[in-house]
Amino acid sequence: MPHASLISVHSQDDRLTVAGRGAWTSEYADELEAAVNDTAHAYAKPKGVEIDLASVERMDTFGALLLERLRRAWAGAGIEPTVVGLAPRYKVLLEELARMGHEPAPPTRRHEGILERFGHEVVNAAKDALSLLNFIGATVAAMLRVVARPRSFRFTAMVNQIDRVGFRAVPIILLITFLIGCILAQQGIFNFRRFGADIYVVDMVGVLVLRELGVLIVSIMIAGRSGSAYTAELGSMRMREEIDALRVMGFDPIEVLVVPRILALIIALPLLTFIGSMSAIFGAGLVSWGYGGITPDVFLDRLKLAIDLDQFKVGMYKAPFMAATIGLVACMEGLRVGGSAESLGAHTTASVVKAIFLVIVMDGVFAMFFAAIDM
């Protein structure tokens, strides 16, 4: 189809009348683009322009884009063309393209002062705390519904999550806690030896591992390993609109996806804490024997004198609460993911950081509580 069949130009007293005809669609992309470019170059500075589209039979996005290009070519020279005869069904398309070309520039962000930035962070922290409280309430409500209707509970999903966050985490938990125990014992012996008190390293390791470090190290590792996985899984489901699909089918996403994961963590983390604490004490015993000359019999006898059942209980009491905190933060961040990969990465990072922060804060609160009740 020749160019003239798509566009014809009539000039009178330097005023142009550009008439469009035929189909302005991607089917005739090459011919239409050439016609538009030739017209814009041949009549660069007219006094006035009228674009008559009464004879245009069909127009798609490509045709509207070329029309907008032609209009902007003259508008850039200070001449605003008048478009007449456009079918009503195409006006919205042309108006949208024109609007996109006149988007206001984003305001330049000025540099924030230290106090202003601190204020923003405080407000954001308050919003996050409020969101977490709302999510806790929604999760508790979902658990109560599960208790009222036990058949609706996804037991298989919970067992699968226990396998993933519990059993599969045992090797790395054993390795890291073993190394932590070894380091504690080596440093303790190195420093206590100056005072001739090598044996007190057993007291230090026993109390620290059972009360504090065992549950704390395991919780931090689970926050980084399983918490990030929870956030990534739920975030990916949200990006693929699977969460919305569950709602459409009449299921509560929190009851279906969140409750089994949190319960799995609450069950798995105390078990991992016990395994990790035993591994740390075993590592400390080996180093004490090889580096400090404290035989296993002496180590065990001193350990029995240094600790009692309360030391063990303190660490185990903390574990379910830390597990619930990690699960709640991870699932909440996963359900807040937007539609982009950048959002998924940001919320996964936020999940790990917030969970570790809350675990450490909670450990401090528990330490003050148990000290207050003399336990």
Coordinates of C-alpha atoms in Angstrom, one line a residue:
M1 CA 0.0 0.0 0.0
P2 CA 1.7 3.3 -1.0
H3 CA 2.2 6.1 1.4
A4 CA -0.4 8.4 -0.2
S5 CA -3.1 5.9 0.5
L6 CA -2.5 6.3 4.2
I7 CA -1.7 10.0 4.5
S8 CA -2.5 12.9 2.1
V9 CA -1.4 16.5 2.7
H10 CA -3.0 19.7 1.4
S11 CA -1.2 23.0 2.0
Q12 CA -2.8 26.4 1.7
D13 CA -1.2 29.7 3.0
D14 CA 1.3 27.6 4.9
R15 CA -1.6 25.9 6.8
L16 CA -1.6 22.1 6.5
T17 CA -4.5 19.7 6.4
V18 CA -3.2 16.2 6.9
A19 CA -5.8 13.6 6.1
G20 CA -5.4 10.0 7.2
R21 CA -7.1 7.1 5.4
G22 CA -7.4 3.4 5.6
A23 CA -6.1 1.2 8.4
W24 CA -3.6 2.7 10.9
T25 CA -2.6 -0.6 12.3
S26 CA 0.5 -2.7 12.9
E27 CA -0.3 -4.6 9.7
Y28 CA 0.9 -1.6 7.7
A29 CA 3.6 -0.7 10.2
D30 CA 6.5 0.0 7.7
E31 CA 4.3 2.1 5.3
L32 CA 2.6 4.0 8.0
E33 CA 5.9 4.9 9.8
A34 CA 7.5 6.0 6.6
A35 CA 4.5 8.2 5.7
V36 CA 4.5 9.8 9.2
N37 CA 8.3 10.5 9.1
D38 CA 8.1 11.9 5.5
T39 CA 5.3 14.2 6.4
A40 CA 7.0 15.5 9.5
H41 CA 10.2 16.2 7.7
A42 CA 8.7 17.7 4.6
Y43 CA 6.5 20.2 6.5
A44 CA 8.7 21.1 9.4
K45 CA 7.4 24.6 10.2
P46 CA 3.9 25.3 9.0
K47 CA 1.8 28.1 10.5
G48 CA -1.0 25.7 11.5
V49 CA -1.9 22.1 11.2
E50 CA -5.2 20.2 11.1
I51 CA -5.1 16.4 11.2
D52 CA -8.3 15.0 9.8
L53 CA -8.9 11.3 10.7
A54 CA -12.5 11.0 9.6
S55 CA -11.4 8.5 6.9
V56 CA -9.4 6.2 9.2
E57 CA -11.2 2.9 9.3
R58 CA -9.2 1.1 12.0
M59 CA -6.5 2.1 14.5
D60 CA -4.6 0.2 17.0
T61 CA -1.9 1.1 19.6
F62 CA 0.8 1.3 16.9
G63 CA -1.2 3.7 14.8
A64 CA -2.1 5.9 17.8
L65 CA 1.6 6.0 18.7
L66 CA 2.6 7.2 15.3
L67 CA -0.2 9.8 15.3
E68 CA 1.1 11.0 18.7
R69 CA 4.6 11.1 17.3
L70 CA 3.4 13.2 14.4
R71 CA 1.6 15.6 16.7
R72 CA 4.6 16.0 19.0
A73 CA 6.9 16.7 16.0
W74 CA 5.0 19.8 15.3
A75 CA 4.2 20.6 18.9
G76 CA 7.9 20.6 19.6
A77 CA 8.3 23.5 17.1
G78 CA 5.6 25.5 18.9
I79 CA 2.7 24.5 16.7
E80 CA -0.1 22.6 18.3
P81 CA -2.0 20.5 15.7
T82 CA -5.8 20.2 15.8
V83 CA -7.1 16.6 15.5
V84 CA -10.6 16.3 14.0
G85 CA -12.8 13.5 12.8
L86 CA -11.3 10.9 15.2
A87 CA -13.8 8.1 16.0
P88 CA -14.9 8.2 19.7
R89 CA -13.6 4.7 20.4
Y90 CA -10.1 5.8 19.6
K91 CA -10.1 9.1 21.6
V92 CA -9.3 7.3 24.9
L93 CA -6.3 5.6 23.4
L94 CA -5.0 8.9 22.0
E95 CA -5.7 10.8 25.2
E96 CA -3.8 8.2 27.2
L97 CA -0.7 8.4 24.9
A98 CA -0.8 12.2 25.1
R99 CA -1.1 12.0 28.9
M100 CA 1.9 9.7 29.2
G101 CA 4.0 12.3 27.4
H102 CA 3.1 15.0 29.9
E103 CA 3.8 13.1 33.2
P104 CA 5.2 15.6 35.7
A105 CA 8.9 15.0 36.6
P106 CA 9.3 13.3 40.0
P107 CA 10.2 15.8 42.7
T108 CA 13.8 15.9 43.6
R109 CA 14.2 14.3 47.0
R110 CA 16.0 16.7 49.3
H111 CA 18.6 15.5 51.7
E112 CA 17.1 14.5 55.0
G113 CA 18.6 15.7 58.2
I114 CA 19.6 13.3 60.9
L115 CA 16.7 14.1 63.1
E116 CA 14.2 13.9 60.3
R117 CA 15.5 10.6 59.2
F118 CA 15.4 9.3 62.8
G119 CA 11.8 10.5 63.0
H120 CA 10.9 8.6 59.8
E121 CA 12.5 5.4 61.1
V122 CA 10.6 5.7 64.4
V123 CA 7.3 6.1 62.5
N124 CA 8.2 3.1 60.3
A125 CA 9.1 1.0 63.4
A126 CA 5.8 1.9 65.0
K127 CA 3.9 0.9 61.8
D128 CA 5.8 -2.4 61.7
A129 CA 5.0 -3.1 65.3
L130 CA 1.3 -2.3 64.7
S131 CA 1.3 -4.6 61.6
L132 CA 2.9 -7.4 63.7
L133 CA 0.3 -7.0 66.4
N134 CA -2.5 -7.3 63.8
F135 CA -0.9 -10.3 62.3
I136 CA -0.5 -12.0 65.7
G137 CA -4.2 -11.4 66.3
A138 CA -5.1 -12.9 62.9
T139 CA -2.9 -15.9 63.5
V140 CA -4.3 -16.5 66.9
A141 CA -7.9 -16.3 65.5
A142 CA -6.9 -18.8 62.8
M143 CA -5.5 -21.2 65.4
L144 CA -8.7 -20.9 67.4
R145 CA -10.7 -21.8 64.3
V146 CA -8.5 -24.8 63.8
V147 CA -9.1 -25.9 67.4
A148 CA -12.8 -25.5 66.9
R149 CA -12.6 -27.5 63.6
P150 CA -9.7 -29.9 63.9
R151 CA -10.5 -31.6 60.6
S152 CA -9.6 -28.4 58.8
F153 CA -6.0 -28.5 60.1
R154 CA -3.4 -29.3 57.5
F155 CA -1.5 -31.9 59.5
T156 CA 0.4 -33.2 56.5
A157 CA 1.7 -29.7 55.7
M158 CA 2.9 -29.3 59.3
V159 CA 4.8 -32.6 59.3
N160 CA 6.4 -31.6 56.0
Q161 CA 7.5 -28.2 57.5
I162 CA 8.9 -30.0 60.6
D163 CA 11.0 -32.1 58.3
R164 CA 12.2 -29.1 56.4
V165 CA 12.9 -26.7 59.3
G166 CA 13.8 -29.4 61.9
F167 CA 15.3 -32.6 60.7
R168 CA 17.1 -31.1 57.7
A169 CA 18.6 -28.4 59.9
V170 CA 20.2 -30.9 62.3
P171 CA 23.6 -31.2 60.5
I172 CA 24.3 -27.5 60.3
I173 CA 23.0 -27.0 63.9
L174 CA 25.4 -29.7 65.1
L175 CA 28.3 -28.3 63.3
I176 CA 27.9 -24.7 64.3
T177 CA 27.1 -25.3 68.0
F178 CA 30.0 -27.8 68.2
L179 CA 32.3 -25.1 67.0
I180 CA 30.9 -22.5 69.3
G181 CA 31.4 -24.9 72.3
C182 CA 35.0 -25.5 71.2
I183 CA 35.7 -21.8 70.9
L184 CA 34.1 -21.0 74.3
A185 CA 36.2 -23.7 76.0
Q186 CA 39.4 -22.7 74.4
Q187 CA 39.0 -19.0 75.2
G188 CA 37.9 -19.8 78.7
I189 CA 40.8 -22.1 79.5
F190 CA 43.2 -19.6 77.9
N191 CA 42.1 -16.8 80.3
F192 CA 41.3 -18.9 83.4
R193 CA 44.7 -20.5 83.2
R194 CA 46.3 -17.2 84.3
F195 CA 44.6 -17.5 87.7
G196 CA 45.0 -21.3 88.0
A197 CA 41.3 -21.8 87.6
D198 CA 41.0 -23.9 84.5
I199 CA 38.3 -26.1 85.9
Y200 CA 35.9 -23.1 86.1
V201 CA 35.6 -23.2 82.3
V202 CA 33.2 -26.1 82.8
D203 CA 30.9 -23.9 84.9
M204 CA 31.1 -21.1 82.3
V205 CA 30.3 -23.3 79.4
G206 CA 27.5 -25.2 81.1
V207 CA 25.6 -22.1 82.3
L208 CA 26.2 -20.1 79.1
V209 CA 25.2 -22.8 76.7
L210 CA 22.1 -24.1 78.6
R211 CA 20.7 -20.8 79.6
E212 CA 21.7 -18.4 76.8
L213 CA 23.9 -19.3 73.9
G214 CA 22.3 -22.7 73.0
V215 CA 18.8 -21.3 72.3
L216 CA 20.1 -18.0 71.0
I217 CA 22.5 -19.4 68.4
V218 CA 20.0 -21.9 67.2
S219 CA 17.3 -19.3 66.9
I220 CA 19.5 -16.9 64.9
M221 CA 20.4 -19.8 62.6
I222 CA 16.8 -20.8 62.1
A223 CA 15.8 -17.2 61.5
G224 CA 18.4 -17.0 58.7
R225 CA 17.7 -20.5 57.3
S226 CA 14.0 -21.2 57.8
G227 CA 12.7 -17.6 58.3
S228 CA 14.0 -16.4 55.0
A229 CA 12.6 -19.6 53.3
Y230 CA 9.2 -18.9 54.7
T231 CA 9.3 -15.3 53.5
A232 CA 10.5 -16.3 50.0
E233 CA 7.9 -19.0 49.7
L234 CA 4.9 -16.9 50.7
G235 CA 6.3 -13.9 48.7
S236 CA 6.5 -16.0 45.6
M237 CA 3.0 -17.3 46.1
R238 CA 1.8 -13.7 46.5
M239 CA 3.6 -12.6 43.3
R240 CA 2.0 -15.5 41.4
E241 CA -1.4 -14.5 42.9
E242 CA -1.8 -17.9 44.6
I243 CA -2.7 -16.1 47.8
D244 CA -5.6 -14.4 46.0
A245 CA -6.6 -17.6 44.5
L246 CA -7.0 -19.2 47.9
R247 CA -9.2 -16.3 49.1
V248 CA -11.3 -16.7 45.9
M249 CA -11.8 -20.4 46.7
G250 CA -12.9 -19.5 50.2
F251 CA -9.8 -20.5 52.1
D252 CA -8.1 -18.3 54.7
P253 CA -4.4 -18.0 53.7
I254 CA -3.3 -17.6 57.3
E255 CA -5.1 -20.8 58.3
V256 CA -3.8 -22.8 55.3
L257 CA -0.2 -21.4 55.0
V258 CA 0.8 -19.6 58.2
V259 CA -0.5 -21.8 61.0
P260 CA 1.2 -25.1 59.9
R261 CA 4.5 -23.3 59.5
I262 CA 4.4 -21.6 62.9
L263 CA 3.4 -24.7 64.7
A264 CA 6.2 -26.6 62.9
L265 CA 8.8 -24.1 64.2
I266 CA 7.4 -24.2 67.7
I267 CA 7.8 -28.0 67.7
A268 CA 11.2 -28.1 65.9
L269 CA 13.1 -25.3 67.5
P270 CA 13.1 -26.7 71.1
L271 CA 14.3 -30.0 69.8
L272 CA 17.1 -28.3 67.8
T273 CA 18.0 -26.2 70.9
F274 CA 18.5 -29.4 72.9
I275 CA 20.6 -31.0 70.2
G276 CA 22.6 -27.8 69.7
S277 CA 23.2 -27.4 73.5
M278 CA 24.4 -31.0 73.8
S279 CA 26.7 -30.6 70.7
A280 CA 28.2 -27.4 72.2
I281 CA 28.9 -29.1 75.5
F282 CA 30.4 -32.1 73.7
G283 CA 32.7 -29.7 71.8
A284 CA 33.7 -27.9 74.9
G285 CA 34.5 -31.3 76.6
L286 CA 36.7 -32.3 73.7
V287 CA 38.7 -29.0 73.8
S288 CA 38.9 -29.1 77.6
W289 CA 40.4 -32.6 77.4
G290 CA 42.8 -31.9 74.5
Y291 CA 43.8 -28.3 75.3
G292 CA 43.2 -28.0 79.1
G293 CA 43.9 -31.5 80.3
I294 CA 40.5 -31.8 81.9
T295 CA 39.5 -35.5 81.4
P296 CA 35.9 -36.4 80.5
D297 CA 35.2 -37.8 84.0
V298 CA 36.4 -34.6 85.7
F299 CA 34.5 -32.5 83.1
L300 CA 31.2 -34.4 83.7
D301 CA 31.6 -34.4 87.5
R302 CA 32.2 -30.6 87.5
L303 CA 29.3 -30.1 85.1
K304 CA 26.9 -31.9 87.5
L305 CA 28.0 -29.5 90.3
A306 CA 27.8 -26.4 88.1
I307 CA 24.4 -26.8 86.6
D308 CA 21.0 -28.0 87.7
L309 CA 17.7 -28.7 86.0
D310 CA 16.7 -25.0 86.2
Q311 CA 19.5 -24.0 83.9
F312 CA 18.2 -26.5 81.3
K313 CA 14.6 -25.3 81.8
V314 CA 15.5 -21.7 81.2
G315 CA 16.8 -22.4 77.7
M316 CA 14.0 -24.7 76.8
Y317 CA 11.3 -22.3 78.0
K318 CA 12.6 -19.6 75.7
A319 CA 12.7 -21.8 72.6
P320 CA 8.9 -21.9 71.7
F321 CA 8.5 -18.2 72.1
M322 CA 11.5 -17.5 69.9
A323 CA 10.2 -20.0 67.4
A324 CA 6.8 -18.2 67.3
T325 CA 8.4 -14.8 66.9
I326 CA 10.5 -16.0 63.9
G327 CA 7.5 -17.7 62.3
L328 CA 5.3 -14.7 62.7
V329 CA 7.8 -12.2 61.4
A330 CA 8.8 -14.4 58.4
C331 CA 5.2 -15.1 57.4
M332 CA 4.1 -11.5 57.8
E333 CA 6.9 -10.2 55.6
G334 CA 6.1 -12.9 53.0
L335 CA 2.5 -11.8 52.8
R336 CA 3.6 -8.2 52.3
V337 CA 5.6 -8.8 49.2
G338 CA 4.6 -6.8 46.2
G339 CA 4.8 -7.8 42.5
S340 CA 8.5 -7.4 41.8
A341 CA 11.6 -9.4 42.5
E342 CA 13.1 -6.3 44.2
S343 CA 10.2 -6.4 46.7
L344 CA 10.7 -10.1 47.4
G345 CA 14.4 -9.5 48.1
A346 CA 13.7 -6.5 50.3
H347 CA 11.1 -8.3 52.4
T348 CA 13.3 -11.4 52.8
T349 CA 16.1 -9.3 54.1
A350 CA 13.8 -7.4 56.4
S351 CA 12.4 -10.7 57.7
V352 CA 15.8 -12.0 58.7
V353 CA 16.9 -8.7 60.3
K354 CA 13.7 -8.2 62.2
A355 CA 13.5 -11.8 63.4
I356 CA 17.1 -11.8 64.7
F357 CA 16.6 -8.4 66.4
L358 CA 13.4 -9.6 68.1
V359 CA 15.1 -12.8 69.2
I360 CA 17.9 -11.0 70.8
V361 CA 15.5 -8.5 72.5
M362 CA 13.4 -11.4 73.7
D363 CA 16.4 -13.2 75.1
G364 CA 17.3 -10.0 77.1
V365 CA 13.7 -9.7 78.4
F366 CA 13.7 -13.4 79.5
A367 CA 17.1 -13.0 81.2
M368 CA 15.7 -10.1 83.3
F369 CA 12.6 -12.1 84.0
F370 CA 14.3 -15.3 85.2
A371 CA 16.8 -13.2 87.2
A372 CA 13.8 -11.5 88.9
I373 CA 12.2 -14.8 89.9
D374 CA 15.7 -16.2 91.0
M375 CA 15.7 -18.9 88.4

